[in-house]
Coordinates of C-alpha atoms (C1' of nucleotides) in Angstrom, one line a residue:
Chain A
M1 CA 0.9 35.0 54.9
I2 CA -1.4 35.8 57.4
D3 CA -5.1 34.7 57.9
I4 CA -7.4 37.1 56.6
R5 CA -10.1 35.0 58.2
L6 CA -8.2 35.9 61.9
L7 CA -7.9 39.3 60.9
R8 CA -11.4 39.6 60.6
S9 CA -12.5 38.0 63.0
D10 CA -10.0 39.1 65.9
P11 CA -8.9 42.1 64.6
D12 CA -7.6 43.4 67.6
A13 CA -5.3 40.4 68.5
V14 CA -3.5 40.5 65.1
R15 CA -3.0 44.2 65.6
A16 CA -1.8 43.7 68.9
G17 CA 0.8 40.3 67.2
I18 CA 2.2 42.8 64.1
A19 CA 2.8 46.0 66.5
R20 CA 4.9 43.6 69.0
R21 CA 7.2 43.6 65.9
G22 CA 7.3 47.5 66.0
E23 CA 5.3 47.3 62.7
D24 CA 3.0 50.0 62.2
T25 CA -0.2 48.4 61.4
A26 CA -2.2 50.8 59.5
S27 CA -1.9 48.6 56.3
L28 CA -4.0 46.0 58.4
D29 CA -7.0 48.2 59.4
R30 CA -7.0 49.0 55.1
V31 CA -6.8 45.3 54.5
V32 CA -10.4 44.9 56.9
E33 CA -11.9 47.5 55.4
L34 CA -11.2 46.3 51.3
D35 CA -12.2 43.1 52.3
A36 CA -15.5 44.3 53.5
R37 CA -15.7 45.5 50.5
Q38 CA -14.9 43.1 48.2
R39 CA -16.5 40.9 50.0
G40 CA -19.9 42.7 49.4
L41 CA -18.9 42.8 45.5
A42 CA -18.1 39.2 45.2
E43 CA -21.4 38.6 46.7
E44 CA -23.3 40.7 44.4
R45 CA -21.5 39.1 41.4
D46 CA -22.1 35.6 42.4
Q47 CA -26.1 36.6 42.6
V48 CA -25.8 38.3 39.4
R49 CA -23.9 35.1 37.7
G50 CA -26.5 32.7 38.9
E51 CA -29.4 34.5 37.3
V52 CA -27.5 34.7 34.1
N53 CA -26.9 30.7 34.2
A54 CA -31.0 30.2 35.1
I55 CA -31.6 32.4 31.7
S56 CA -28.7 30.3 29.9
R57 CA -30.6 26.9 31.0
E58 CA -34.0 28.3 30.6
V59 CA -32.6 29.5 26.8
G60 CA -31.0 26.0 26.2
G61 CA -34.6 24.9 26.9
L62 CA -36.6 26.3 24.4
H63 CA -33.7 26.1 21.6
R64 CA -33.9 22.1 22.2
D65 CA -37.7 22.3 21.9
G66 CA -37.5 24.3 18.5
R67 CA -38.7 27.5 20.5
A68 CA -35.5 29.7 19.7
E69 CA -37.6 32.8 18.6
E70 CA -39.0 33.1 21.9
A71 CA -35.3 33.2 23.6
A72 CA -34.5 36.4 21.9
G73 CA -35.9 38.5 24.9
L74 CA -34.4 36.3 27.2
Q75 CA -30.7 37.0 25.8
E76 CA -31.0 40.3 25.5
E77 CA -31.7 40.4 29.2
S78 CA -29.0 38.0 29.7
R79 CA -26.5 40.3 28.1
A80 CA -28.0 43.4 30.4
L81 CA -27.1 40.9 33.7
G82 CA -23.4 40.1 31.7
E83 CA -22.6 43.2 31.5
R84 CA -23.4 44.1 35.4
E85 CA -21.5 41.5 36.2
E86 CA -18.2 42.1 34.3
A87 CA -18.4 45.6 36.3
L88 CA -18.7 43.9 39.2
A89 CA -15.6 41.7 38.9
A90 CA -13.6 43.7 37.6
E91 CA -14.2 46.2 40.9
A92 CA -14.1 43.0 43.4
D93 CA -10.8 41.5 41.2
G94 CA -9.0 44.6 41.5
L95 CA -9.9 44.8 45.0
A96 CA -8.6 41.4 45.8
A97 CA -5.4 42.0 44.4
E98 CA -4.8 44.9 46.2
I99 CA -5.7 43.0 49.5
T100 CA -3.0 40.0 48.4
E101 CA -0.4 43.0 47.7
I102 CA -0.6 44.1 51.0
L103 CA -1.0 40.9 52.7
L104 CA 2.1 39.6 51.2
R105 CA 4.2 42.6 53.1
V106 CA 2.8 42.2 56.0
P107 CA 4.5 39.7 58.2
N108 CA 3.9 36.9 60.6
I109 CA 2.6 37.1 64.0
P110 CA 5.3 36.1 66.8
S111 CA 4.3 33.6 68.7
P112 CA 3.5 34.5 72.6
D113 CA 6.6 32.7 73.6
C114 CA 8.7 34.9 71.5
P115 CA 10.4 37.6 74.0
D116 CA 9.1 41.4 74.0
G117 CA 11.9 43.7 72.3
T118 CA 12.2 46.3 70.0
S119 CA 15.8 45.7 68.1
E120 CA 18.9 42.7 68.2
A121 CA 20.0 44.5 71.5
D122 CA 16.5 42.9 73.2
N123 CA 17.7 39.3 72.1
V124 CA 17.7 37.3 74.9
I125 CA 20.6 34.9 75.6
T126 CA 19.5 31.6 76.4
R127 CA 22.6 30.1 77.5
Y128 CA 26.1 29.6 76.3
E129 CA 27.5 26.4 75.8
Q130 CA 31.7 25.1 75.7
W131 CA 32.6 28.8 76.7
D132 CA 35.3 30.0 79.1
E133 CA 36.2 33.3 78.1
D134 CA 39.8 32.7 79.4
A135 CA 40.3 29.2 77.6
Y136 CA 41.7 31.1 74.9
G137 CA 45.5 31.3 73.7
E138 CA 47.3 34.3 71.8
H139 CA 48.1 31.3 69.1
Q140 CA 44.0 31.4 68.7
R141 CA 44.1 35.1 68.2
V142 CA 44.7 35.2 64.6
P143 CA 41.7 36.2 62.5
H144 CA 40.9 33.9 60.0
W145 CA 41.8 35.3 57.0
E146 CA 45.3 35.5 58.2
I147 CA 45.7 32.0 58.8
G148 CA 43.9 31.1 55.4
E149 CA 47.1 33.0 54.0
Q150 CA 49.5 31.7 56.1
L151 CA 48.7 28.3 55.4
G152 CA 47.5 28.6 51.7
L153 CA 43.6 28.1 52.6
L154 CA 41.9 31.1 51.1
D155 CA 42.9 33.5 48.4
V156 CA 40.8 37.1 48.8
E157 CA 42.2 38.9 46.6
R158 CA 41.9 36.5 43.8
G159 CA 37.8 35.7 44.6
T160 CA 38.3 39.4 44.8
K161 CA 39.3 39.4 40.8
L162 CA 37.1 36.8 39.7
S163 CA 33.8 38.6 41.4
G164 CA 34.2 41.3 43.0
A165 CA 34.1 42.4 47.0
M166 CA 33.1 40.0 49.3
F167 CA 33.1 36.9 47.2
V168 CA 36.1 33.8 48.6
M169 CA 38.2 31.5 46.5
Y170 CA 38.9 29.1 48.9
T171 CA 42.8 26.9 48.0
G172 CA 43.6 23.4 49.0
M173 CA 43.1 22.1 52.1
G174 CA 40.7 25.7 52.5
A175 CA 38.7 24.0 49.8
T176 CA 38.6 20.4 51.4
L177 CA 37.9 21.8 54.7
C178 CA 34.8 23.5 53.0
R179 CA 33.6 20.1 51.1
A180 CA 33.9 18.6 54.5
L181 CA 32.0 20.4 56.7
I182 CA 29.1 19.7 54.0
Q183 CA 29.7 16.6 54.2
Y184 CA 29.6 16.2 57.7
G185 CA 26.4 18.5 58.0
L186 CA 24.5 16.4 55.5
D187 CA 25.8 12.4 57.2
R188 CA 25.3 13.6 60.3
N189 CA 21.5 14.3 59.6
A190 CA 21.2 11.7 57.2
D191 CA 19.1 9.3 59.7
A192 CA 16.0 11.9 59.8
Y193 CA 16.4 14.0 57.2
R194 CA 15.8 13.0 53.3
E195 CA 18.8 14.2 51.1
M196 CA 17.6 16.8 48.2
R197 CA 19.8 18.7 45.5
P198 CA 17.4 21.5 44.4
P199 CA 17.9 24.0 41.7
T200 CA 19.4 27.1 42.7
L201 CA 17.9 29.3 40.4
V202 CA 14.1 29.4 40.8
K203 CA 11.1 31.4 39.8
T204 CA 9.5 34.3 41.4
A205 CA 6.5 32.2 42.8
T206 CA 9.2 30.2 44.8
M207 CA 10.6 32.9 45.7
V208 CA 7.3 34.6 47.3
S209 CA 6.3 31.4 48.9
T210 CA 9.2 32.0 51.8
G211 CA 8.5 35.8 51.9
H212 CA 11.7 36.6 50.3
L213 CA 9.5 38.5 48.5
P214 CA 7.9 40.9 47.5
K215 CA 9.5 42.9 50.7
F216 CA 13.3 41.8 50.3
E217 CA 13.7 42.0 46.2
D218 CA 16.9 43.9 46.9
D219 CA 18.4 41.5 49.0
A220 CA 18.3 38.4 46.2
Y221 CA 20.3 38.3 43.2
H222 CA 17.8 38.4 39.9
L223 CA 18.5 36.8 36.4
E224 CA 16.8 39.4 34.5
R225 CA 16.7 38.0 30.9
D226 CA 15.3 35.1 32.5
D227 CA 13.3 36.0 35.5
L228 CA 15.1 33.7 37.7
W229 CA 16.2 34.3 41.5
A230 CA 19.4 33.1 43.0
I231 CA 17.9 31.3 46.3
P232 CA 19.2 32.6 49.4
T233 CA 18.9 29.9 51.1
A234 CA 17.6 26.0 50.3
E235 CA 15.0 27.0 52.6
V236 CA 13.2 28.7 49.5
P237 CA 13.1 25.6 47.0
L238 CA 12.7 22.8 49.7
T239 CA 9.5 25.4 50.8
S240 CA 8.1 25.1 47.8
F241 CA 9.0 21.2 47.2
C242 CA 5.5 21.1 48.1
R243 CA 3.9 24.0 46.9
D244 CA 0.4 23.3 45.5
E245 CA 0.1 20.0 47.0
V246 CA -2.0 18.2 49.6
L247 CA 0.2 16.2 51.9
D248 CA -1.2 12.8 53.9
E249 CA -1.3 13.5 57.7
A250 CA 1.2 9.9 57.9
D251 CA 3.4 11.9 55.6
L252 CA 4.7 14.5 58.4
P253 CA 6.2 15.2 60.0
M254 CA 8.0 15.0 56.6
K255 CA 12.4 16.3 57.0
L256 CA 14.4 17.4 54.5
M257 CA 17.9 18.6 53.9
A258 CA 19.7 20.1 50.9
H259 CA 23.6 21.2 50.6
T260 CA 23.1 24.5 48.1
S261 CA 25.4 27.3 47.2
C262 CA 23.4 30.6 48.9
F263 CA 23.5 33.5 47.3
R264 CA 22.6 36.8 49.3
R265 CA 23.4 40.7 48.0
E266 CA 24.0 42.0 51.5
A267 CA 22.3 45.0 50.2
G268 CA 22.2 46.9 53.6
S269 CA 25.3 45.3 55.4
A270 CA 28.2 47.6 52.4
G271 CA 31.2 48.1 54.1
R272 CA 30.3 46.0 57.6
D273 CA 32.0 42.8 57.9
T274 CA 34.2 42.8 54.6
R275 CA 36.8 40.8 55.5
G276 CA 37.5 37.4 55.1
L277 CA 34.4 35.1 55.7
L278 CA 32.5 37.2 58.2
R279 CA 30.0 38.3 55.2
V280 CA 29.8 36.9 51.4
H281 CA 28.0 36.9 48.7
E282 CA 27.9 33.1 47.6
F283 CA 28.4 30.5 50.5
D284 CA 27.1 26.7 51.2
K285 CA 25.2 25.6 53.3
V286 CA 23.0 22.3 54.5
E287 CA 19.9 23.0 55.3
L288 CA 17.4 21.3 57.7
L289 CA 13.5 22.0 56.8
A290 CA 10.2 20.2 58.0
Y291 CA 6.7 20.1 56.9
A292 CA 4.6 19.2 59.9
T293 CA 1.3 19.9 61.7
E294 CA 1.0 22.3 64.5
E295 CA 0.6 20.1 67.1
Q296 CA 4.0 18.6 65.9
A297 CA 5.6 21.7 65.5
P298 CA 7.4 22.1 68.8
E299 CA 9.3 19.0 68.7
V300 CA 10.4 19.6 65.4
H301 CA 11.6 22.9 66.4
A302 CA 13.6 21.5 68.9
D303 CA 15.3 19.0 66.8
I304 CA 16.6 21.3 64.5
L305 CA 17.7 23.3 67.4
A306 CA 19.4 20.1 68.9
R307 CA 21.1 18.9 65.6
A308 CA 22.1 22.4 64.9
E309 CA 23.6 22.7 68.2
G310 CA 25.3 18.7 67.9
A311 CA 27.0 19.7 64.4
I312 CA 28.6 22.9 66.2
T313 CA 29.6 20.7 69.5
D314 CA 30.9 17.5 67.8
L315 CA 33.4 20.1 66.0
G316 CA 34.3 21.4 69.4
L317 CA 33.2 25.5 69.1
S318 CA 31.7 27.5 71.9
Y319 CA 28.4 29.1 70.8
R320 CA 25.5 30.4 72.5
V321 CA 22.1 30.3 71.8
L322 CA 19.5 33.2 71.4
D323 CA 15.9 33.8 71.7
L324 CA 14.7 36.3 69.1
C325 CA 12.4 39.2 70.4
A326 CA 9.3 40.3 68.6
G327 CA 11.4 43.0 66.9
D328 CA 14.2 41.2 65.7
L329 CA 12.3 38.2 64.1
G330 CA 12.4 37.7 60.3
G331 CA 9.5 38.2 58.6
S332 CA 7.9 34.6 58.1
S333 CA 9.1 33.7 61.5
A334 CA 6.7 33.2 64.4
R335 CA 9.6 32.1 66.8
T336 CA 13.5 31.8 66.1
F337 CA 16.7 31.1 68.2
D338 CA 19.9 32.0 66.5
L339 CA 23.1 29.8 67.3
E340 CA 26.2 32.1 67.5
V341 CA 29.5 30.2 67.2
Y342 CA 32.3 32.2 69.1
A343 CA 35.8 33.0 66.9
P344 CA 38.4 33.7 69.0
G345 CA 40.5 35.0 66.5
V346 CA 38.2 38.1 65.2
D347 CA 36.8 37.7 68.5
Q348 CA 33.6 37.6 67.9
W349 CA 29.9 35.5 68.6
L350 CA 29.0 34.7 64.3
E351 CA 25.7 33.5 63.6
V352 CA 25.5 30.0 62.5
S353 CA 22.3 29.4 62.2
S354 CA 18.3 30.7 62.4
V355 CA 16.6 28.1 63.6
S356 CA 12.7 29.2 62.9
W357 CA 9.1 28.2 63.3
F358 CA 7.2 29.7 60.4
S359 CA 3.8 28.5 62.0
D360 CA 1.3 28.4 58.8
Y361 CA 2.6 31.9 57.2
Q362 CA 4.7 30.3 54.6
A363 CA 2.3 27.6 53.6
R364 CA -0.3 29.5 53.2
R365 CA 1.7 31.4 50.8
A366 CA 3.0 28.4 49.0
N367 CA -0.3 26.5 49.2
V368 CA 0.6 23.6 51.3
R369 CA -1.8 21.6 53.0
Y370 CA -2.8 18.5 54.8
R371 CA -5.4 16.1 54.7
P372 CA -5.9 15.2 58.2
A373 CA -6.2 11.2 59.6
E374 CA -9.2 12.4 61.3
G375 CA -12.2 14.6 59.5
R376 CA -13.0 15.5 56.6
G377 CA -11.3 18.8 54.5
T378 CA -7.4 20.3 54.8
Q379 CA -5.5 22.0 56.7
V380 CA -2.6 24.5 56.0
V381 CA 0.7 22.6 57.2
N382 CA 3.2 24.6 59.6
T383 CA 6.9 24.6 58.1
L384 CA 10.0 25.0 60.0
N385 CA 13.8 25.0 59.2
G386 CA 17.6 25.8 60.6
S387 CA 20.8 25.6 59.0
G388 CA 22.6 22.0 59.4
L389 CA 25.9 23.9 59.1
A390 CA 26.8 26.9 57.1
V391 CA 29.9 26.6 55.4
P392 CA 32.1 30.2 55.9
R393 CA 31.6 31.3 59.6
V394 CA 32.1 27.7 61.0
W395 CA 34.8 27.7 58.4
A396 CA 36.4 30.1 60.2
A397 CA 35.6 29.2 63.8
V398 CA 37.1 26.4 63.2
V399 CA 39.8 27.6 61.7
E400 CA 40.7 29.9 64.4
T401 CA 39.6 27.6 67.3
H402 CA 41.7 24.8 67.0
R403 CA 44.9 26.7 65.4
Q404 CA 47.9 25.5 67.5
P405 CA 51.1 27.2 69.3
D406 CA 52.9 25.9 66.1
G407 CA 50.4 27.9 63.5
T408 CA 49.2 24.5 62.4
I409 CA 45.5 23.7 62.7
A410 CA 44.5 20.7 64.4
V411 CA 41.3 19.2 62.5
P412 CA 38.2 18.3 64.4
E413 CA 38.2 14.6 64.5
V414 CA 34.6 14.1 63.2
L415 CA 35.9 16.0 60.2
Q416 CA 39.1 14.0 59.3
R417 CA 37.2 10.8 57.6
Y418 CA 36.1 13.4 55.1
M419 CA 39.5 14.7 54.7
R420 CA 41.0 11.7 53.1
G421 CA 42.0 11.2 56.7
A422 CA 44.4 14.7 57.3
M423 CA 44.7 15.5 60.9
H424 CA 46.3 18.6 60.8
I425 CA 46.6 21.7 58.2
G426 CA 50.1 23.3 57.7
Chain B
rG1 C1' 17.1 27.0 18.6
rG2 C1' 13.3 23.9 14.7
rA3 C1' 9.3 20.3 13.9
rA4 C1' 5.0 17.6 15.5
rG5 C1' 1.6 15.8 19.1
rG6 C1' -0.3 16.5 23.9
rU7 C1' -1.7 19.3 29.1
rU8 C1' -9.6 16.8 31.7
rG9 C1' -11.1 14.4 39.0
rC10 C1' -6.2 10.1 43.3
rC11 C1' -4.8 7.4 38.4
rA12 C1' -6.0 5.8 33.3
rG13 C1' -9.5 7.8 29.7
rA14 C1' -14.0 9.8 27.0
rG15 C1' -16.5 14.2 25.8
rC16 C1' -15.7 19.0 21.4
rG17 C1' -21.5 24.7 22.3
rG18 C1' -26.7 24.1 26.0
rA19 C1' -29.4 18.7 30.8
rC20 C1' -21.1 18.5 32.1
rG21 C1' -18.2 18.9 38.5
rA22 C1' -18.1 16.1 34.2
rA23 C1' -19.1 8.8 30.8
rU24 C1' -16.7 4.8 32.0
rG25 C1' -12.7 1.9 33.7
rG26 C1' -9.5 1.3 37.9
rG27 C1' -7.8 3.1 43.2
rG28 C1' -9.4 4.3 48.0
rC29 C1' -13.2 4.5 52.0
rG30 C1' -18.2 1.7 53.9
rG31 C1' -21.3 -2.0 53.8
rC32 C1' -23.6 -7.6 52.1
rC33 C1' -21.6 -12.4 51.8
rU34 C1' -17.6 -15.4 54.1
rC35 C1' -15.1 -18.3 59.8
rG36 C1' -11.6 -15.2 57.4
rA37 C1' -10.0 -13.8 52.9
rA38 C1' -10.9 -13.9 47.2
rA39 C1' -14.0 -12.8 44.0
rG40 C1' -18.8 -10.9 43.2
rC41 C1' -23.1 -7.6 44.4
rC42 C1' -24.5 -2.5 46.4
rG43 C1' -23.4 2.6 47.7
rU44 C1' -20.0 6.1 48.2
rU45 C1' -15.7 9.1 46.9
rG46 C1' -12.5 16.6 44.3
rU47 C1' -11.0 21.6 46.0
rG48 C1' -12.0 26.8 47.2
rG49 C1' -14.5 31.3 48.1
rC50 C1' -19.1 33.5 50.0
rC51 C1' -23.4 33.2 52.8
rU52 C1' -25.9 30.1 56.3
rC53 C1' -32.2 29.8 61.0
rC54 C1' -26.2 24.7 60.2
rG55 C1' -31.0 21.3 57.0
rG56 C1' -27.8 23.2 53.7
rG57 C1' -27.7 27.2 49.6
rU58 C1' -25.0 29.4 46.0
rC59 C1' -20.5 31.0 43.0
rA60 C1' -15.7 29.3 41.1
rC61 C1' -12.3 25.9 39.5
rC62 C1' -11.2 20.5 32.6
rG63 C1' -3.0 23.4 32.5
rU64 C1' -2.2 29.3 32.5
rG65 C1' -4.2 34.5 30.8
rG66 C1' -7.6 36.8 27.5
rG67 C1' -11.5 36.6 23.7
rU68 C1' -15.9 35.0 21.8
rU69 C1' -21.5 33.3 22.8
rC70 C1' -27.7 34.0 26.3
rA71 C1' -24.5 29.8 27.1
rA72 C1' -17.4 27.0 27.2
rA73 C1' -13.9 21.1 29.1
rU74 C1' -15.5 22.3 24.1
rC75 C1' -14.6 27.9 19.6
rC76 C1' -10.6 31.8 18.9
rC77 C1' -5.7 34.1 20.5
rA78 C1' -1.7 34.2 23.4
rC79 C1' 1.9 31.9 27.2
rA80 C1' 3.3 27.9 30.1
rC81 C1' 4.9 22.9 30.7
rC82 C1' 5.2 17.4 28.9
rU83 C1' 6.3 13.8 25.6
rU84 C1' 9.0 12.4 20.6
rC85 C1' 12.2 13.8 17.0
rC86 C1' 16.2 17.1 14.3
rG87 C1' 20.1 20.3 16.0
rC88 C1' 23.8 21.9 19.8
rC89 C1' 25.9 20.3 24.5
rA90 C1' 28.2 19.2 30.2

RNA sequence: GGAAGGUUGCCAGAGCGGACGAAUGGGGCGGCCUCGAAAGCCGUUGUGGCCUCCGGGUCACCGUGGGUUCAAAUCCCACACCUUCCGCCA
């Protein structure tokens, strides 16, 4: 949630920021107007409450002094004030609820460093790593679903039989590779990130905290009977780990990681990338997340990006880094770098990590604060996160990139220890 | 799923209609004492909203949401969560 005080004191700046996303800013004007009315009413309500409190104290005194009969008039007066207070409170609460409802749908203000642009096409490709267009042989130009079928690593048909389209069944060494990637992703970050294992079903409030609700309701699986949501990423439970808490500055940055299943309805993507592992409803991912002060945030952002890159590099994959433009930024993010890995078999760049800085947007929703070492009061923390390793697309890139002329797959060295020492698949 | 008990400040724990933002103890912080420390003593110690002539003022918060009352931590109702026991179970 954006800071309503900033909207109040500098509405033009907020409008300009939101406009960079190509979003309509009319709702901001509406909030400014409602906020002014709400505060007026709340102030009046508090004043009336104060009068009621004063009278009650007086009545209390009269009762103690055994002059209860003298209190009747005051009680009558207070009752009338009470009715007025109730009316004011109802109106003020109604406006406050309306403001919150709008504000929960207003995205974050992009960082000034975030490039201009209105769509995916305007994202800035910052750099290519380990990539040589001409370095790929014919044996690498086979899509992973074909390789998976040849070597018995994927069973697309049976996955569909069980759960429908865009659900996957990994088989044999395919499943082992899946697990190896997860363990690899966790182990290489365990030096600085505390491993967590959160629940994958969460309450509505948990989804609201990260910004996945209310605006993106259609993207998530919802278990109606129990009113629980299947998490689209471990970002969701990890961001709420400290919800409604006040941390010590000494605890920051607090770095966490978790492997979880992730569930996405992919509502807007029907018919796109339906083959293989490019887009699936359920997948495994190792997520890195941190709570930090605003001052620490840039360094932590760089750390997560470097770690996400390191995992890809050591798997021997090619990738590129994109600096997302304002128009393509996720709603909660202020700045995002996307990592896209090159999969030669499908000849596509696959997004495998979004490394984002959310400023205090999520933390304000989640109400996560910290007590500064110096000075009084509390401050809202900053949150950052990114995928340390997202299994299906990395799995696909590994299989396609490391396919040998004889049709087998060379297991990257860093994974061998997690695959019972196997150096080849097939 | 059934039964009983519980939820108060950083922690423990009192309060069960009025002077309660809340006793008392512990912890933290500051000070005294000391060569230094312990002990002891004194003081201090929540969060948020709004207003502010920046001195402060005011309102809210005792699990959550309603209700009763001039007045609710305290009474009533509903819900959530926790603990224990029974049942079921990986």
